[in-house]
Amino acid sequence: MPEKPEVITVARKLEKKLIGKKILNVDVYHDNMIDYPSIPLFKERIKNETIHDITTRGKWIVMSLDNYYLLFHLRMEGKFFFRTKNDEKGKHEHVIFSLDDDSELRFADVRKFGKVMLIEKDKIYSMKPYTELGLEPWDKELTSDYLKEKYMKKTLPIKSVLLDQSIITGIGNIYADEILFLSHINPLTRAKDLTDKNREDIIKNTIKVLDKAIEEGGTTIRSYTSEEGVTGRFQNNLNVHQREKEPCHFCKSIIVKIKVGGRGTYYCPKCQK
DNA sequence: AGTGCGACCCGAACGC
DNA sequence: TGCGTTCGGGTCGCAC
């Protein structure tokens, strides 16, 4: 669910509440969610670090502290709650940051897939995830030629390749389907077989879909709404995703659902030959 | 190296 | 109604 637009929406919300605040302490209730460094070092190093800036890189939320970057990956259902120390701990709140204004930032994830990292500033570009991430969708270097080189040897379906974060970062299962629909490309087409026009359309429509989704505050498919949950409106703009057996908005053909690389994939058989 | 697939995890949705 | 089963979402790690 959280793809680039949802991640940006969350980051903007966090920014409003967290800039300038100092982290006094952190409690970890599920060790697996801390990817780096070890739990003792994580707890020790983060003390008294102030949050100066919040951005995104790929699907990661990146907080710039004094000496470290604090990174969060929401995976499917990660979310943040603002609470005070007196509030009872929720069942799915796994990492709790105590701040210098007596408030708490709580990182919650029903499925425990979310990830947290605390990386030394001078190491950020030499270790994962930064070394594995491709271009941001709006990067000027994202051109048809760039994609041509990346796709050249790929026999995988373009649907799967759009999800490869080392080429373009930020696209997930929902927007991949939407981008291919607007580009009139069948999701099963091998990446190496795409034309120059196909690649140009992919770039153009990636920006178009993501910009619109950001404007709408992201997409909310399953309504697990909490007051802090991101409830976007982009679901009203979906052309194919989650529309199995419904008529195509353009040609009225019936939208089909198939599996591509194990992922549910929706497309219009007439518009996307 | 590129590809395919299970694992991670759990609630919701589905089938009987 | 209640039970068991399947599904999904992003990414990693392992096997081929």
Short mmCIF file of C-alpha atoms (C1' of nucleotides) in Angstrom, two decimals:
data_model
loop_
_atom_site.label_atom_id
_atom_site.label_comp_id
_atom_site.label_asym_id
_atom_site.label_seq_id
_atom_site.Cartn_x
_atom_site.Cartn_y
_atom_site.Cartn_z
CA MET A 1 0.00 0.00 0.00
CA PRO A 2 2.44 2.67 0.95
CA GLU A 3 4.16 3.61 -2.28
CA LYS A 4 5.89 6.91 -2.98
CA PRO A 5 2.76 9.10 -2.70
CA GLU A 6 1.73 7.59 0.63
CA VAL A 7 5.29 7.82 1.95
CA ILE A 8 5.50 11.49 0.96
CA THR A 9 2.12 12.18 2.55
CA VAL A 10 3.23 10.58 5.81
CA ALA A 11 6.59 12.38 5.75
CA ARG A 12 4.85 15.73 5.37
CA LYS A 13 2.63 15.00 8.35
CA LEU A 14 5.61 14.00 10.47
CA GLU A 15 7.50 17.10 9.42
CA LYS A 16 4.79 19.36 10.83
CA LYS A 17 5.03 17.75 14.25
CA LEU A 18 8.65 16.70 14.67
CA ILE A 19 11.06 19.30 13.33
CA GLY A 20 13.24 20.69 16.13
CA LYS A 21 12.27 18.03 18.64
CA LYS A 22 14.85 16.00 20.49
CA ILE A 23 14.66 12.23 20.99
CA LEU A 24 15.36 11.45 24.64
CA ASN A 25 14.84 7.71 24.63
CA VAL A 26 13.58 4.80 22.56
CA ASP A 27 11.87 1.58 23.60
CA VAL A 28 11.90 -1.38 21.24
CA TYR A 29 9.24 -4.07 21.67
CA HIS A 30 9.99 -6.07 18.55
CA ASP A 31 13.70 -6.45 17.79
CA ASN A 32 13.29 -7.60 14.18
CA MET A 33 12.10 -4.18 13.13
CA ILE A 34 15.46 -2.58 13.87
CA ASP A 35 17.59 -3.42 10.84
CA TYR A 36 20.72 -1.52 11.83
CA PRO A 37 22.60 -1.15 14.09
CA SER A 38 22.24 -3.65 16.97
CA ILE A 39 19.49 -2.90 19.47
CA PRO A 40 21.88 -1.69 22.23
CA LEU A 41 23.72 0.63 19.85
CA PHE A 42 20.46 1.86 18.35
CA LYS A 43 19.12 2.79 21.78
CA GLU A 44 22.37 4.39 22.90
CA ARG A 45 23.16 6.37 19.75
CA ILE A 46 19.74 7.91 19.28
CA LYS A 47 19.69 9.57 22.69
CA ASN A 48 19.66 13.36 22.59
CA GLU A 49 19.60 13.54 18.80
CA THR A 50 17.45 16.36 17.42
CA ILE A 51 15.26 15.97 14.32
CA HIS A 52 16.25 18.65 11.82
CA ASP A 53 14.70 17.58 8.55
CA ILE A 54 12.37 14.91 7.12
CA THR A 55 12.47 13.75 3.50
CA THR A 56 11.99 10.55 1.51
CA ARG A 57 14.26 8.37 -0.59
CA GLY A 58 12.48 5.62 -2.49
CA LYS A 59 9.84 4.32 -0.11
CA TRP A 60 11.95 5.23 2.92
CA ILE A 61 11.19 8.11 5.28
CA VAL A 62 14.47 9.80 6.13
CA MET A 63 14.91 11.93 9.24
CA SER A 64 18.09 13.96 9.46
CA LEU A 65 19.37 14.04 13.05
CA ASP A 66 22.58 15.60 14.40
CA ASN A 67 24.92 12.70 13.64
CA TYR A 68 22.67 10.10 12.04
CA TYR A 69 19.89 9.52 9.57
CA LEU A 70 16.88 7.77 11.07
CA LEU A 71 15.16 5.73 8.37
CA PHE A 72 11.72 4.12 8.38
CA HIS A 73 10.20 1.74 5.87
CA LEU A 74 6.44 1.29 6.21
CA ARG A 75 6.33 -1.89 4.09
CA MET A 76 2.60 -2.64 3.94
CA GLU A 77 1.00 -1.33 7.06
CA GLY A 78 3.52 0.63 9.05
CA LYS A 79 2.18 3.82 10.58
CA PHE A 80 2.92 6.47 13.15
CA PHE A 81 0.97 7.56 16.18
CA PHE A 82 1.53 10.61 18.36
CA ARG A 83 0.82 9.88 22.01
CA THR A 84 1.90 10.90 25.48
CA LYS A 85 3.69 8.68 27.95
CA ASN A 86 0.47 8.17 29.88
CA ASP A 87 -1.35 6.63 26.93
CA GLU A 88 -1.64 2.88 27.06
CA LYS A 89 0.61 1.06 24.62
CA GLY A 90 -1.30 -0.29 21.64
CA LYS A 91 -0.90 -3.92 20.67
CA HIS A 92 0.91 -3.12 17.43
CA GLU A 93 3.16 -0.27 18.63
CA HIS A 94 6.63 -1.74 18.36
CA VAL A 95 9.09 1.16 18.56
CA ILE A 96 8.37 4.12 20.83
CA PHE A 97 10.39 7.34 20.79
CA SER A 98 10.15 9.67 23.78
CA LEU A 99 10.57 13.30 22.79
CA ASP A 100 11.64 16.36 24.75
CA ASP A 101 8.14 17.86 24.84
CA ASP A 102 6.71 14.89 26.77
CA SER A 103 5.11 13.49 23.63
CA GLU A 104 5.86 10.12 22.07
CA LEU A 105 6.23 9.06 18.46
CA ARG A 106 5.10 5.45 18.12
CA PHE A 107 5.93 3.31 15.10
CA ALA A 108 3.19 0.70 14.72
CA ASP A 109 2.81 -2.20 12.30
CA VAL A 110 0.20 -4.93 12.55
CA ARG A 111 2.36 -7.32 10.53
CA LYS A 112 5.74 -6.35 11.96
CA PHE A 113 7.21 -5.95 8.48
CA GLY A 114 8.19 -2.32 8.91
CA LYS A 115 11.88 -1.46 9.27
CA VAL A 116 13.88 1.14 11.20
CA MET A 117 17.55 2.03 10.68
CA LEU A 118 19.90 4.53 12.29
CA ILE A 119 22.79 5.20 9.94
CA GLU A 120 25.90 7.29 10.52
CA LYS A 121 25.74 10.31 8.23
CA ASP A 122 29.06 9.56 6.56
CA LYS A 123 27.97 6.00 5.79
CA ILE A 124 24.60 6.68 4.23
CA TYR A 125 25.75 6.45 0.61
CA SER A 126 27.94 3.40 1.15
CA MET A 127 25.40 1.02 2.61
CA LYS A 128 21.92 -0.34 2.02
CA PRO A 129 19.38 0.90 1.29
CA TYR A 130 20.94 3.86 -0.54
CA THR A 131 23.32 1.70 -2.58
CA GLU A 132 20.39 -0.33 -3.90
CA LEU A 133 18.03 2.45 -4.89
CA GLY A 134 17.51 3.62 -8.45
CA LEU A 135 16.29 6.99 -9.68
CA GLU A 136 13.46 8.93 -8.14
CA PRO A 137 10.53 9.25 -10.58
CA TRP A 138 11.14 12.99 -11.06
CA ASP A 139 14.90 12.71 -11.56
CA LYS A 140 16.07 14.46 -14.73
CA GLU A 141 18.31 11.46 -15.41
CA LEU A 142 15.25 9.24 -15.78
CA THR A 143 15.12 9.07 -19.57
CA SER A 144 14.13 6.55 -22.20
CA ASP A 145 17.83 5.81 -22.75
CA TYR A 146 18.36 5.13 -19.04
CA LEU A 147 15.49 2.66 -19.08
CA LYS A 148 16.70 1.15 -22.35
CA GLU A 149 20.00 0.27 -20.73
CA LYS A 150 18.36 -1.12 -17.61
CA TYR A 151 15.72 -3.10 -19.52
CA MET A 152 18.02 -4.37 -22.27
CA LYS A 153 18.63 -7.80 -20.77
CA LYS A 154 15.42 -8.17 -18.83
CA THR A 155 13.14 -10.97 -19.91
CA LEU A 156 10.84 -10.36 -16.95
CA PRO A 157 7.41 -8.84 -17.56
CA ILE A 158 7.41 -5.04 -17.38
CA LYS A 159 4.96 -5.21 -14.49
CA SER A 160 7.60 -6.98 -12.37
CA VAL A 161 10.36 -4.67 -13.57
CA LEU A 162 8.43 -1.55 -12.56
CA LEU A 163 8.49 -2.92 -9.02
CA ASP A 164 12.30 -3.25 -9.12
CA GLN A 165 13.41 -0.45 -6.81
CA SER A 166 16.95 -0.43 -8.19
CA ILE A 167 15.72 1.03 -11.51
CA ILE A 168 12.99 3.51 -10.53
CA THR A 169 12.19 3.85 -6.81
CA GLY A 170 8.78 4.39 -5.32
CA ILE A 171 6.43 2.45 -7.59
CA GLY A 172 4.42 -0.34 -5.94
CA ASN A 173 1.75 -2.76 -7.06
CA ILE A 174 -1.09 -0.27 -7.35
CA TYR A 175 0.61 2.46 -9.32
CA ALA A 176 2.46 -0.03 -11.54
CA ASP A 177 -0.91 -1.22 -12.86
CA GLU A 178 -2.12 2.34 -13.35
CA ILE A 179 1.05 3.44 -15.14
CA LEU A 180 0.84 0.52 -17.57
CA PHE A 181 -2.82 1.20 -18.26
CA LEU A 182 -2.20 4.84 -19.14
CA SER A 183 0.76 3.75 -21.26
CA HIS A 184 -1.32 1.14 -23.17
CA ILE A 185 1.21 -1.56 -22.34
CA ASN A 186 0.30 -5.15 -21.52
CA PRO A 187 1.77 -6.02 -18.10
CA LEU A 188 3.21 -9.28 -19.43
CA THR A 189 5.34 -7.61 -22.10
CA ARG A 190 9.01 -8.47 -21.60
CA ALA A 191 10.90 -5.34 -20.53
CA LYS A 192 13.50 -5.83 -23.28
CA ASP A 193 10.78 -5.78 -25.94
CA LEU A 194 9.46 -2.30 -25.12
CA THR A 195 9.73 0.42 -27.76
CA ASP A 196 11.19 3.90 -27.30
CA LYS A 197 7.63 5.22 -27.20
CA ASN A 198 6.68 2.67 -24.52
CA ARG A 199 9.55 3.79 -22.31
CA GLU A 200 8.75 7.46 -22.83
CA ASP A 201 5.11 6.77 -21.97
CA ILE A 202 6.15 4.92 -18.82
CA ILE A 203 8.21 7.89 -17.63
CA LYS A 204 5.52 10.40 -18.50
CA ASN A 205 2.74 8.40 -16.87
CA THR A 206 4.77 7.51 -13.78
CA ILE A 207 5.11 11.22 -13.07
CA LYS A 208 1.48 11.86 -13.98
CA VAL A 209 0.08 9.11 -11.74
CA LEU A 210 2.35 9.82 -8.77
CA ASP A 211 1.84 13.60 -8.93
CA LYS A 212 -1.93 13.14 -8.98
CA ALA A 213 -1.79 10.61 -6.13
CA ILE A 214 0.33 12.96 -4.01
CA GLU A 215 -2.13 15.75 -4.70
CA GLU A 216 -4.92 13.44 -3.51
CA GLY A 217 -3.01 12.43 -0.38
CA GLY A 218 -2.30 8.87 -1.54
CA THR A 219 -4.53 5.85 -1.99
CA THR A 220 -6.54 4.14 0.73
CA ILE A 221 -7.75 0.75 -0.39
CA ARG A 222 -8.51 -1.03 2.80
CA SER A 223 -10.03 1.42 5.22
CA TYR A 224 -8.08 0.79 8.37
CA THR A 225 -8.57 4.37 9.38
CA SER A 226 -7.24 5.72 12.59
CA GLU A 227 -7.02 9.41 13.29
CA GLU A 228 -3.41 9.40 12.19
CA GLY A 229 -3.87 6.94 9.36
CA VAL A 230 -3.36 8.26 5.89
CA THR A 231 -6.73 8.42 4.23
CA GLY A 232 -6.04 9.40 0.69
CA ARG A 233 -8.50 9.94 -2.09
CA PHE A 234 -6.62 8.55 -5.10
CA GLN A 235 -8.62 5.32 -5.03
CA ASN A 236 -11.32 7.33 -6.82
CA ASN A 237 -8.89 7.82 -9.70
CA LEU A 238 -7.95 4.18 -10.22
CA ASN A 239 -8.54 2.92 -13.76
CA VAL A 240 -7.70 -0.75 -13.34
CA HIS A 241 -6.31 -1.67 -9.91
CA GLN A 242 -8.91 -3.49 -7.80
CA ARG A 243 -11.46 -3.20 -10.62
CA GLU A 244 -11.67 -6.84 -11.70
CA LYS A 245 -14.82 -7.57 -13.76
CA GLU A 246 -15.71 -3.88 -13.93
CA PRO A 247 -15.88 -2.00 -17.26
CA CYS A 248 -12.84 -0.10 -18.53
CA HIS A 249 -13.36 3.64 -18.14
CA PHE A 250 -12.29 4.14 -21.75
CA CYS A 251 -13.49 1.19 -23.85
CA LYS A 252 -15.98 -0.57 -21.53
CA SER A 253 -14.15 -3.89 -21.87
CA ILE A 254 -14.07 -5.94 -18.69
CA ILE A 255 -10.97 -5.43 -16.52
CA VAL A 256 -9.05 -8.67 -16.02
CA LYS A 257 -7.03 -9.81 -13.01
CA ILE A 258 -4.02 -12.09 -13.43
CA LYS A 259 -0.91 -12.99 -11.42
CA VAL A 260 2.41 -11.58 -12.58
CA GLY A 261 5.46 -12.54 -10.56
CA GLY A 262 3.12 -13.57 -7.78
CA ARG A 263 1.43 -10.16 -7.66
CA GLY A 264 -2.19 -9.42 -8.37
CA THR A 265 -2.22 -7.51 -11.65
CA TYR A 266 -5.15 -5.73 -13.24
CA TYR A 267 -5.39 -4.57 -16.83
CA CYS A 268 -7.74 -3.87 -19.72
CA PRO A 269 -7.27 -6.55 -22.40
CA LYS A 270 -8.39 -4.18 -25.15
CA CYS A 271 -6.49 -1.00 -24.18
CA GLN A 272 -3.36 -2.95 -23.23
CA LYS A 273 -2.73 -5.41 -26.05
"C1'" DA B 1 23.74 -12.17 -13.35
"C1'" DG B 2 19.02 -12.97 -13.94
"C1'" DT B 3 15.01 -15.27 -12.44
"C1'" DG B 4 11.53 -17.69 -9.44
"C1'" DC B 5 9.67 -18.45 -5.22
"C1'" DG B 6 9.09 -19.07 -0.29
"C1'" DA B 7 9.47 -16.49 3.96
"C1'" DC B 8 8.29 -12.81 6.84
"C1'" DC B 9 3.37 -11.72 9.53
"C1'" DC B 10 -1.36 -11.29 10.63
"C1'" DG B 11 -6.05 -9.68 9.85
"C1'" DA B 12 -9.59 -9.71 6.48
"C1'" DA B 13 -12.07 -11.98 3.16
"C1'" DC B 14 -13.63 -16.06 1.41
"C1'" DG B 15 -15.52 -20.97 1.13
"C1'" DC B 16 -17.95 -24.49 3.17
"C1'" DT C 1 -22.69 -19.41 13.20
"C1'" DG C 2 -18.37 -21.22 13.15
"C1'" DC C 3 -14.55 -23.17 11.30
"C1'" DG C 4 -10.52 -23.62 8.19
"C1'" DT C 5 -8.17 -21.66 4.18
"C1'" DT C 6 -6.43 -18.19 1.18
"C1'" DC C 7 -4.86 -13.76 0.15
"C1'" DG C 8 -2.04 -9.61 0.02
"C1'" DG C 9 1.54 -6.12 0.31
"C1'" DG C 10 7.26 -4.87 -0.18
"C1'" DT C 11 11.44 -6.87 0.18
"C1'" DC C 12 14.97 -10.27 1.23
"C1'" DG C 13 17.40 -14.56 0.83
"C1'" DC C 14 18.02 -18.82 -1.15
"C1'" DA C 15 18.08 -22.15 -5.06
"C1'" DC C 16 18.52 -22.79 -9.76
#
